[in-house]
Tab-separated table of C-alpha atoms in Angstrom:
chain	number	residue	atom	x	y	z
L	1	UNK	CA	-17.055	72.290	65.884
L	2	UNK	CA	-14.042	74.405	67.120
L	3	UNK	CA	-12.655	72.836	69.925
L	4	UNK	CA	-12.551	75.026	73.657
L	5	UNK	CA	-9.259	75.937	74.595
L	6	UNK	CA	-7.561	75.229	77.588
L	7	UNK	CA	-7.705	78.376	79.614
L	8	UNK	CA	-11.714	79.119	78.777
L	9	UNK	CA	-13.619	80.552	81.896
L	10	UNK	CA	-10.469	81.690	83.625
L	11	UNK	CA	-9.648	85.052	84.716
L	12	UNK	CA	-6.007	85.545	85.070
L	13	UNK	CA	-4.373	88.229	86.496
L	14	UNK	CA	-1.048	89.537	85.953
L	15	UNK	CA	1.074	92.415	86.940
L	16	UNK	CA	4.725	92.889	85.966
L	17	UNK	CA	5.382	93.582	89.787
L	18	UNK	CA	4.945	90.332	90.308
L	19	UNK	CA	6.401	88.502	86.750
L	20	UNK	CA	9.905	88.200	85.697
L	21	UNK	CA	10.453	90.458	82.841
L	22	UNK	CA	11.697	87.417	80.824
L	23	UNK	CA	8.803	85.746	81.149
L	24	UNK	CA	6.180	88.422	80.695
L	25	UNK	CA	5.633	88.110	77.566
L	26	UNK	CA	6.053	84.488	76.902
L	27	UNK	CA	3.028	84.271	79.562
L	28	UNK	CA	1.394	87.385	78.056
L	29	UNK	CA	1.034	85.008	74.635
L	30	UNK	CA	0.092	82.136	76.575
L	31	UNK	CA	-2.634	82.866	78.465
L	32	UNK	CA	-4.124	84.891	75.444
L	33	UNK	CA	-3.952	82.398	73.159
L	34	UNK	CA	-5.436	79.345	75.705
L	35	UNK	CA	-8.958	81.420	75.970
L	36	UNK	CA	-8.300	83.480	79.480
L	37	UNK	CA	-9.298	86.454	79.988
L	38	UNK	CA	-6.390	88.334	80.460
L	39	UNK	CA	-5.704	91.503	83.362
L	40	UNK	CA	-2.675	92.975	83.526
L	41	UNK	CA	-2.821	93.744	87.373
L	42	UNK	CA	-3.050	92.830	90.490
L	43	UNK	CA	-6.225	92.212	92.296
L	44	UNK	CA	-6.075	90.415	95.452
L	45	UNK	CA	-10.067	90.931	95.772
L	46	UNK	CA	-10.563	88.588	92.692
L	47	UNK	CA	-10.426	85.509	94.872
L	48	UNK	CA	-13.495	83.707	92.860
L	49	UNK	CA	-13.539	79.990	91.463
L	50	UNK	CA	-12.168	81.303	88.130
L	51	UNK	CA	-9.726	83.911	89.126
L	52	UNK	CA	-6.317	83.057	89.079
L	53	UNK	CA	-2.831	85.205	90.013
L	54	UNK	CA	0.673	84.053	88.304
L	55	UNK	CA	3.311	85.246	90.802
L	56	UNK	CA	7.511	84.682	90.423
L	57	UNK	CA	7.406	82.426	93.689
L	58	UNK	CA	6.036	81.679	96.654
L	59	UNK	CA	9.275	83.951	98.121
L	60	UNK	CA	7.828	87.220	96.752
L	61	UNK	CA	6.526	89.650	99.560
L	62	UNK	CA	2.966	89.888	97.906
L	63	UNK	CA	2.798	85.848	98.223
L	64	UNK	CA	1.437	85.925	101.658
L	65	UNK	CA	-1.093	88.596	101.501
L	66	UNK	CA	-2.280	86.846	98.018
L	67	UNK	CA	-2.601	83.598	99.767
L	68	UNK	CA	-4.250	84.780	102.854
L	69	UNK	CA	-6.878	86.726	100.817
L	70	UNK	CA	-8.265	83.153	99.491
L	71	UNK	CA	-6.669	83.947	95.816
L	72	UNK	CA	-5.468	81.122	93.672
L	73	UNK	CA	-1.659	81.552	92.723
L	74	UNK	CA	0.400	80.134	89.519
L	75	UNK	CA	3.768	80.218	89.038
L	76	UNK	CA	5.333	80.923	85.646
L	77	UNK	CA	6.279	77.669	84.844
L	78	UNK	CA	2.899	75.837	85.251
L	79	UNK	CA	1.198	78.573	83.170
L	80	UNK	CA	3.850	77.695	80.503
L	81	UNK	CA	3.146	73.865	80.939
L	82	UNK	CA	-0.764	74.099	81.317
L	83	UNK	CA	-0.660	76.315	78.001
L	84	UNK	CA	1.602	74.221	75.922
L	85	UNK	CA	-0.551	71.167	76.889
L	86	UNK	CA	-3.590	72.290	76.290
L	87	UNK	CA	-4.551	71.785	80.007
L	88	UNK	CA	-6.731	73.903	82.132
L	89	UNK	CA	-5.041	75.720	84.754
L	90	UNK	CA	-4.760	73.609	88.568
L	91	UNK	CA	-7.604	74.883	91.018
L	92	UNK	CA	-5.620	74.468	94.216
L	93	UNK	CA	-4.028	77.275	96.238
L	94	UNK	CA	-0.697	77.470	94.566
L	95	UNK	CA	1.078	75.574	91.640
L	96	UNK	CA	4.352	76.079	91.022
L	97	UNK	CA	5.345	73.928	88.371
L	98	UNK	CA	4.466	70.459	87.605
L	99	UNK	CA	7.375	69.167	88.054
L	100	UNK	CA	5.453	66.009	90.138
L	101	UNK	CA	2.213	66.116	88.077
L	102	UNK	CA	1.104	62.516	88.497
L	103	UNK	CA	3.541	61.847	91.228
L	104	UNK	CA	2.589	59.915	94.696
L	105	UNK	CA	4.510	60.520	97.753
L	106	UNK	CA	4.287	59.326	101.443
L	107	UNK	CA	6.022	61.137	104.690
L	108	UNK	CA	6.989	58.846	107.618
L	109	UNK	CA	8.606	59.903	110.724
L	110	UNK	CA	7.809	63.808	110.739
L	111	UNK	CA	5.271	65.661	113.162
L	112	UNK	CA	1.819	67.527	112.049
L	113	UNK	CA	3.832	70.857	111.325
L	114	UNK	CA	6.534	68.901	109.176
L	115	UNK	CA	3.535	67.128	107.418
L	116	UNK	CA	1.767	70.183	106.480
L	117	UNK	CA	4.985	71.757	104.661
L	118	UNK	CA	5.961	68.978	103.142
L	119	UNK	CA	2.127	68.114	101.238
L	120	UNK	CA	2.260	72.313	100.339
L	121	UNK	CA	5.641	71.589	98.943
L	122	UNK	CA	4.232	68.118	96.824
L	123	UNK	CA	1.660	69.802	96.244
L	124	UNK	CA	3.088	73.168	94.979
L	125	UNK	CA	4.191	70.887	92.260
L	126	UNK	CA	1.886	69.245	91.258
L	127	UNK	CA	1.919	65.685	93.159
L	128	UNK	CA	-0.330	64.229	95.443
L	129	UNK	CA	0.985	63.532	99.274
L	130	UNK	CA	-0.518	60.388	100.454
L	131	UNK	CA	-1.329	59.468	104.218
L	132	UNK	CA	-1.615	55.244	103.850
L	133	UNK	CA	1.096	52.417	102.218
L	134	UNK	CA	0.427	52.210	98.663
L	135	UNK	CA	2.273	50.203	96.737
L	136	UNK	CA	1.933	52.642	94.007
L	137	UNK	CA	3.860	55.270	95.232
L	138	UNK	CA	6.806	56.572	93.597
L	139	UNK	CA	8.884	58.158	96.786
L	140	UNK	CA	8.771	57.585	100.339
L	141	UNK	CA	10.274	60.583	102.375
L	142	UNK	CA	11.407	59.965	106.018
L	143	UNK	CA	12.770	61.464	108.746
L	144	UNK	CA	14.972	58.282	109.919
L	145	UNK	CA	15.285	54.806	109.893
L	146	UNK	CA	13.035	55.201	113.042
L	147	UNK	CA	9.748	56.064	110.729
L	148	UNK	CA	6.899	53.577	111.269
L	149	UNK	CA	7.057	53.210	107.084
L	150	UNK	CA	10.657	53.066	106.773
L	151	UNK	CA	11.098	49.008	107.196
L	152	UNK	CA	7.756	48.339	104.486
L	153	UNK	CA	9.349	51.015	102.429
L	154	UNK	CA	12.442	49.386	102.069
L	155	UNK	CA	11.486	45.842	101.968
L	156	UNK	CA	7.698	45.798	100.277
L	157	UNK	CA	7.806	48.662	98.003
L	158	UNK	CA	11.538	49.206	97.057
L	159	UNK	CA	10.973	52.532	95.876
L	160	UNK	CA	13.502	55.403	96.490
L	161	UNK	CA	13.498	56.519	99.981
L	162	UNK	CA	14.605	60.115	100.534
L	163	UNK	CA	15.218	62.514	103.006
L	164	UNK	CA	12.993	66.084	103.259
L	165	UNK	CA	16.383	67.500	101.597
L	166	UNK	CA	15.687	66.236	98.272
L	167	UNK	CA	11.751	67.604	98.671
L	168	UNK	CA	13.211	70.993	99.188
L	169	UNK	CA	15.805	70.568	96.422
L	170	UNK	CA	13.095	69.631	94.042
L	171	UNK	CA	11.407	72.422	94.896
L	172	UNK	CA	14.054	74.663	94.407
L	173	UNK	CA	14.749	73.445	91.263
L	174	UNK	CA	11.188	72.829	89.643
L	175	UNK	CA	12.130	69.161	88.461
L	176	UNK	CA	12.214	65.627	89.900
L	177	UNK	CA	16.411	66.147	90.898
L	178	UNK	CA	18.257	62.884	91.318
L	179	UNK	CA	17.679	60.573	94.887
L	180	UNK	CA	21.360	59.615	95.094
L	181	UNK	CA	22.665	62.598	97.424
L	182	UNK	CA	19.190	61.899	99.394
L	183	UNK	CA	18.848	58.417	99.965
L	184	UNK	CA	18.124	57.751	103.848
L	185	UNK	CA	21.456	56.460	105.533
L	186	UNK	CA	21.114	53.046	107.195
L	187	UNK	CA	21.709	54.859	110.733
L	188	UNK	CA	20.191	58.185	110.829
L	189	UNK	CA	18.383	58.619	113.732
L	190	UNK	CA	20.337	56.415	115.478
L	191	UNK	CA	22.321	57.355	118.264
L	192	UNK	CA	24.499	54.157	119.155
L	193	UNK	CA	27.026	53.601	122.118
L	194	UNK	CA	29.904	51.053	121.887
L	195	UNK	CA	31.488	49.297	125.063
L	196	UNK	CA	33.829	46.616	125.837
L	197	UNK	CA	35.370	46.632	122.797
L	198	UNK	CA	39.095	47.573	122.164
L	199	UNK	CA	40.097	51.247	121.749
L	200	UNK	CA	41.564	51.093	118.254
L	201	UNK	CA	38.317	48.714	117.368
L	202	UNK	CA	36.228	51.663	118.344
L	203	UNK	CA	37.319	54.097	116.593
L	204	UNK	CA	36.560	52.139	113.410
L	205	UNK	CA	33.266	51.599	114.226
L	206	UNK	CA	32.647	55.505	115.336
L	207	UNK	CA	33.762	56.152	112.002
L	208	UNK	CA	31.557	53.679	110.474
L	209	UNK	CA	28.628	54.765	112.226
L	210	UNK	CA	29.298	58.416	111.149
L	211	UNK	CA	29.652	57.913	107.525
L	212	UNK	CA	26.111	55.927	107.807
L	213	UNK	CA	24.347	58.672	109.169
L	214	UNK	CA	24.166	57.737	112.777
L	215	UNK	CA	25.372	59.408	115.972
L	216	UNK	CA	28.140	57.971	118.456
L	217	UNK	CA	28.005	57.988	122.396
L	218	UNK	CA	30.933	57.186	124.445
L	219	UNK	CA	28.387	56.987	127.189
L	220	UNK	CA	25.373	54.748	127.494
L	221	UNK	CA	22.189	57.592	127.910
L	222	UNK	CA	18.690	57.216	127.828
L	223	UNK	CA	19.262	58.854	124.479
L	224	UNK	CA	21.286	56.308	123.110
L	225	UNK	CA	18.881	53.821	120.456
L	226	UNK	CA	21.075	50.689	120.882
L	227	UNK	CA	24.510	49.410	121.980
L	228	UNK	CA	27.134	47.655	120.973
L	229	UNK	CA	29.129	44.958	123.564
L	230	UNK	CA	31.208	42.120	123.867
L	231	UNK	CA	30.413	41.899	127.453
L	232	UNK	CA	27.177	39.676	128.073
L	233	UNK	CA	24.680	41.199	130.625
């Protein structure tokens, strides 16, 4: 019994308006040859359960009008991927790559707006944004040290905790990049005043506070998130 290939059912459309040339007909082959059927245009009226549209990016200036008309959009790598391993083609709104297929993240810290981009972005490639402590997540992305699941991310899980930089970077990039330039300083967020301590003392410590992320106040505000004394009050 001949086995059904990957891509069986779908309708995928492509247009060379919205392909890189050098990848035309790499994607031409691949969606042939994994059972689609195959258009070579654009239809942003083909928004059905089986239609599918491989664009360059989610930068391209048909991306919006393609998303807002309902239609499911691929990018070039994930067609590539999905083809090569025999998978059928993601059903959400856009796929990228799957650069975090299988990957489990959690965002701490950031408003409802913030939220939203970062699970398109996760999501974009392939990973799964999750809203409760797991302790089998593999990242934990945070505004500050200030995030409710900074503390049980950094003392229960002990995964790497990184900043929305390395989210966009990954993005960027289409791969998992490495956490090192990302990691969460001990004091961002903070905003710490220092008092009653020598001059030359103070200095050091507004450079220390500086190279670990934090903010320093000569003045004691409402703003400020702690302070530092010798003086007992």
């Amino acid at each position: 019994m001949l086995k059904t290939k990957a891509f069986h059912g779908a309708n995928v459309f492509m247009s060379r308006n919205l392909v890189p040339p050098e990848v035309f007909d790499a994607l031409h082959d691949a969606v042939k040859n994994s059972g689609a059927q195959l258009h070579l245009c654009c239809d942003p009226s083909r928004n059905g359960p089986n239609d599918y549209h491989v664009i360059s990016s989610s930068k391209h200036e048909k991306f919006d009008d393609l998303k807002s008309k309902g239609c499911k959009l691929l990018g070039p790598r994930c067609v590539l991927l999905c083809a090569k391993g025999g998978r059928p083609l993601p059903k959400q709104g856009f796929t990228c790559c799957l650069a975090m297929d299988g990957v489990k993240v959690l965002a701490s810290g950031f408003d409802a707006e913030e939220k939203v981009k970062i699970e398109e972005l996760v999501a974009e490639m392939g990973g799964l944004l999750h809203t409760k402590s797991s302790l089998d997540l593999n990242f934990v992305i945070v505004k500050n040290v200030l995030a409710s699941k900074y503390k049980w991310a950094l003392n229960t899980l002990k995964k790497p905790i990184v900043t929305y930089e390395w989210l966009k970077q990954c993005s960027d990039e289409h791969r998992v990049v490495p956490q090192e330039s990302y990691k969460v300083l001990p004091f961002s967020g903070l905003k710490i005043c220092v008092t009653g301590i020598p001059a030359d003392i103070r200095k050091e410590m507004e450079k220390l506070i500086l190279q670990n992320g934090g903010k320093y106040s000569a003045e004691l505000t409402k703003k400020c998130t702690h302070l530092i004394s010798e003086i007992s009050f």
